Tab-separated table of C-alpha atoms and ligand atoms in Angstrom:
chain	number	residue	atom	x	y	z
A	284	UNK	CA	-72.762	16.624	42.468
A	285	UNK	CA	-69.915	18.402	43.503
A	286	UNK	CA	-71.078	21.622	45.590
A	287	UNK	CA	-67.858	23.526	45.149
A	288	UNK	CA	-68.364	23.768	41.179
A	289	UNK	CA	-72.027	24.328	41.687
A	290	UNK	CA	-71.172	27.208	44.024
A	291	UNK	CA	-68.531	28.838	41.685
A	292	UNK	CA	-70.805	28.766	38.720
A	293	UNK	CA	-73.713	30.422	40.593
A	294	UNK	CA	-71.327	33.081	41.267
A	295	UNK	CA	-70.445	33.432	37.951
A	296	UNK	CA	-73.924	33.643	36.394
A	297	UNK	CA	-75.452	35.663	39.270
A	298	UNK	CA	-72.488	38.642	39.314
A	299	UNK	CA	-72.583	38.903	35.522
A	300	UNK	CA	-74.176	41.717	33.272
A	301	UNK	CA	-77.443	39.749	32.169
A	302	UNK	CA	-80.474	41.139	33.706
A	303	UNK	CA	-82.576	39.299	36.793
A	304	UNK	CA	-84.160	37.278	34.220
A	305	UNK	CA	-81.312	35.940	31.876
A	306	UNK	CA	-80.194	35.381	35.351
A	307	UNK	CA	-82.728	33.381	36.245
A	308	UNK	CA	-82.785	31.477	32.888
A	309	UNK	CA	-79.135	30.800	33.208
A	310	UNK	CA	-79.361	29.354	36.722
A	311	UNK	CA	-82.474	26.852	35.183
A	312	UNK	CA	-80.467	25.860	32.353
A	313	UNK	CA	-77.193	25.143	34.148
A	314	UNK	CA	-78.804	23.405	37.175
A	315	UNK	CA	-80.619	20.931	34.590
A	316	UNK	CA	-77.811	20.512	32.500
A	317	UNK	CA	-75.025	20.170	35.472
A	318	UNK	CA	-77.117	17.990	38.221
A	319	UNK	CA	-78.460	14.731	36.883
A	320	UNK	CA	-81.223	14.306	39.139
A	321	UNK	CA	-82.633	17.767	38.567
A	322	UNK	CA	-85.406	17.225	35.703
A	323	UNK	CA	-87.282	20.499	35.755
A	324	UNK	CA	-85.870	23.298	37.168
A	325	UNK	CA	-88.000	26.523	37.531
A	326	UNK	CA	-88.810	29.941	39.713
A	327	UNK	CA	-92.604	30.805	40.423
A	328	UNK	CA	-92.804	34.467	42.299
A	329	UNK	CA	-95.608	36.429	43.811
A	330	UNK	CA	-98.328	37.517	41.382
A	331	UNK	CA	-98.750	40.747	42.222
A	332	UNK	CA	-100.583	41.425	44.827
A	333	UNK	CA	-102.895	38.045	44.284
A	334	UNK	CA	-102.009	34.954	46.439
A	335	UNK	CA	-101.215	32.985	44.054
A	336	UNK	CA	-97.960	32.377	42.137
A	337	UNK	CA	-96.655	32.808	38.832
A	338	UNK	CA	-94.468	30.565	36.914
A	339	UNK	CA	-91.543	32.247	35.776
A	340	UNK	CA	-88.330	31.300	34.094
A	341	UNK	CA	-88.231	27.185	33.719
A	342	UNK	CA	-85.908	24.370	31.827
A	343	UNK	CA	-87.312	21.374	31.422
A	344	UNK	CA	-90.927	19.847	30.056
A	345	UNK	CA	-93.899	22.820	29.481
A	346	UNK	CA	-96.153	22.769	32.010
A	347	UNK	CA	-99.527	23.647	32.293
A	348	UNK	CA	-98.939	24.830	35.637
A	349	UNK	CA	-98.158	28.507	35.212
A	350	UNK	CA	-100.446	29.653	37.898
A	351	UNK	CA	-100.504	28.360	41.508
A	352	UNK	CA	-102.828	29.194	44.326
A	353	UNK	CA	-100.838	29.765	47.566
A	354	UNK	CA	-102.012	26.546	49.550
A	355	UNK	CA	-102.179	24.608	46.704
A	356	UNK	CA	-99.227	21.763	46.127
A	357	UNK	CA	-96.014	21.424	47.114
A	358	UNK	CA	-95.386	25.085	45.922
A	359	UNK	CA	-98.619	26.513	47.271
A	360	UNK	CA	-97.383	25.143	50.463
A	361	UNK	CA	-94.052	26.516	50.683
A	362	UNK	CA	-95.366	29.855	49.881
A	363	UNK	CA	-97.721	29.840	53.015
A	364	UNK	CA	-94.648	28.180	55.276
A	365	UNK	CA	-92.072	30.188	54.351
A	366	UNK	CA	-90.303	26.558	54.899
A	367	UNK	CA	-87.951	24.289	52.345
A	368	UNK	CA	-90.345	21.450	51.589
A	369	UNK	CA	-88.965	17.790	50.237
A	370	UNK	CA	-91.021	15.107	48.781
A	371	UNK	CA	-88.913	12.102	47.968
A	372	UNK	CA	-92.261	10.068	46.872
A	373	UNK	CA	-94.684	12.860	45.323
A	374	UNK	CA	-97.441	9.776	45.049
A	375	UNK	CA	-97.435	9.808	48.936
A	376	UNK	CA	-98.506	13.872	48.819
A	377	UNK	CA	-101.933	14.351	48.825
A	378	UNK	CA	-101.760	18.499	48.188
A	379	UNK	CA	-99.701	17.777	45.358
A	380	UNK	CA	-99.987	19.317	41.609
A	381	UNK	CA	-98.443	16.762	39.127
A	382	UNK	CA	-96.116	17.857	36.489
A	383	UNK	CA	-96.234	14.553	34.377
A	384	UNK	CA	-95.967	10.607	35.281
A	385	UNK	CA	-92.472	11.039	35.405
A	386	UNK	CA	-92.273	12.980	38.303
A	387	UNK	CA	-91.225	11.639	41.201
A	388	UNK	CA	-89.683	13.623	43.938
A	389	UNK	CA	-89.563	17.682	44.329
A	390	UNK	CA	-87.615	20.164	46.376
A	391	UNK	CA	-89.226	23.750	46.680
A	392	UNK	CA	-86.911	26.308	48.873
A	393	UNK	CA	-88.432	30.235	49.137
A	394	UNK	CA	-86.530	33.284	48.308
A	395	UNK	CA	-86.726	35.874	51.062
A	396	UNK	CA	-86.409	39.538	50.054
A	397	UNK	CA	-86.457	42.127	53.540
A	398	UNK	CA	-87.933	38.752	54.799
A	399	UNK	CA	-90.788	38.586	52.575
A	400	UNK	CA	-91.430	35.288	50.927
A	401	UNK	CA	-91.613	36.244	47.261
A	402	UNK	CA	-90.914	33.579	45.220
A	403	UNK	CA	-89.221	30.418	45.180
A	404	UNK	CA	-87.340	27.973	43.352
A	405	UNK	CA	-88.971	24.691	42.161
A	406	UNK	CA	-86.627	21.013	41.305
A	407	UNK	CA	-88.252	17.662	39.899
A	408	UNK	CA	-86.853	14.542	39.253
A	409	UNK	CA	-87.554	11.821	37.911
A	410	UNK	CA	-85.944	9.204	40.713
A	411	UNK	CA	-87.341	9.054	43.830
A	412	UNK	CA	-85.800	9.657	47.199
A	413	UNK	CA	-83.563	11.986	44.780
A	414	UNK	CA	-83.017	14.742	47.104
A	415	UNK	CA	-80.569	15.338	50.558
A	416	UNK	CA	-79.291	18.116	52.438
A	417	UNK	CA	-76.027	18.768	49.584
A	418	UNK	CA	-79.373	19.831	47.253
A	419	UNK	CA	-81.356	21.868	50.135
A	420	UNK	CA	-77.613	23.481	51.088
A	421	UNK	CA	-76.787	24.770	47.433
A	422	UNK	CA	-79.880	26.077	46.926
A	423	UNK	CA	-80.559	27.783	49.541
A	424	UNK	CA	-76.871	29.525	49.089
A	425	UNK	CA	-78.611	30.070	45.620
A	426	UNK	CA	-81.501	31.567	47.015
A	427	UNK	CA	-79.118	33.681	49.491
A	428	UNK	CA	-77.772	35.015	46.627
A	429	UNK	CA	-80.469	35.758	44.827
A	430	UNK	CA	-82.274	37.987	47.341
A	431	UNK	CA	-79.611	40.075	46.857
A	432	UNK	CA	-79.883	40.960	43.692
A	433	UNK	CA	-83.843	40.828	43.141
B	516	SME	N1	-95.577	19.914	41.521
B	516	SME	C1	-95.765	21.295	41.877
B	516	SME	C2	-96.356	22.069	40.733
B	516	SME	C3	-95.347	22.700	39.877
B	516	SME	S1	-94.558	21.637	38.843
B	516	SME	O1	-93.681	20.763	39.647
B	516	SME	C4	-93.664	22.416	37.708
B	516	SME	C5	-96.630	21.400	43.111
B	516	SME	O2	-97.157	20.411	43.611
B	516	SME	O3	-96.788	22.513	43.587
């Protein structure tokens, strides 16, 4: 995982002419493709004006998960702490929302807009203990970038 790379290509794909969700769709597929320990990578925003979120654009297995109640699971969570949340051993998470057996660990970092939490971007793997501070350091420059734009 070479952050340099990652970086570059985020610029790339976030200062092109696609709109906000080819964007977003681009960012999913490359992260997936690029970083072999990210399994499902997807964006869940504010519904509306509901407290809940809303699955978005996503590469990787369907889920059944499209809505989440803020509170509820790792996502739920980070949309109530405004906080990056790791879970290197998602069996060990009791307000946790599985995704499928394979899952093992998940990253969640928000995406502030004017400081409003408004969405955020979601990461499984399949390996546990698969995330450090390289993953929650290029995506939250991804999520810098992204509030810019949104
Ligand atoms: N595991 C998440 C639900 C979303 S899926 O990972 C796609 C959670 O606990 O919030």
């Amino acid at each position: 995982m070479d952050i340099d790379i990652l970086q570059k290509q985020i610029d790339v794909i976030l200062s092109s002419n696609y709109s906000i969700e080819q964007k977003l769709q681009k960012l999913c597929n490359y992260l997936q493709k690029e970083v072999s320990h990210y399994d499902w990578v997807g964006f869940y925003f504010k519904n509306g004006n509901k407290n809940e979120l809303k699955l978005a654009q996503y590469t990787g297995e369907e889920t059944e998960h499209t809505i989440i109640p803020f509170g509820k699971g790792i996502c739920g969570q980070v949309a109530v702490s405004n906080e990056p949340f790791i879970v290197q051993d998602v069996s060990k998470q009791s307000n946790y929302i599985s995704c499928g057996w394979k899952v093992k660990s998940e990253i969640v970092l928000p995406i502030f807009v004017h400081k409003k939490n408004i969405g955020q971007i979601d990461i499984d793997s399949h390996k546990e203990n698969a995330f450090s501070a390289k993953d929650t350091a290029i995506l939250g420059y991804l999520c810098k970038k992204l509030s810019k734009i949104i």
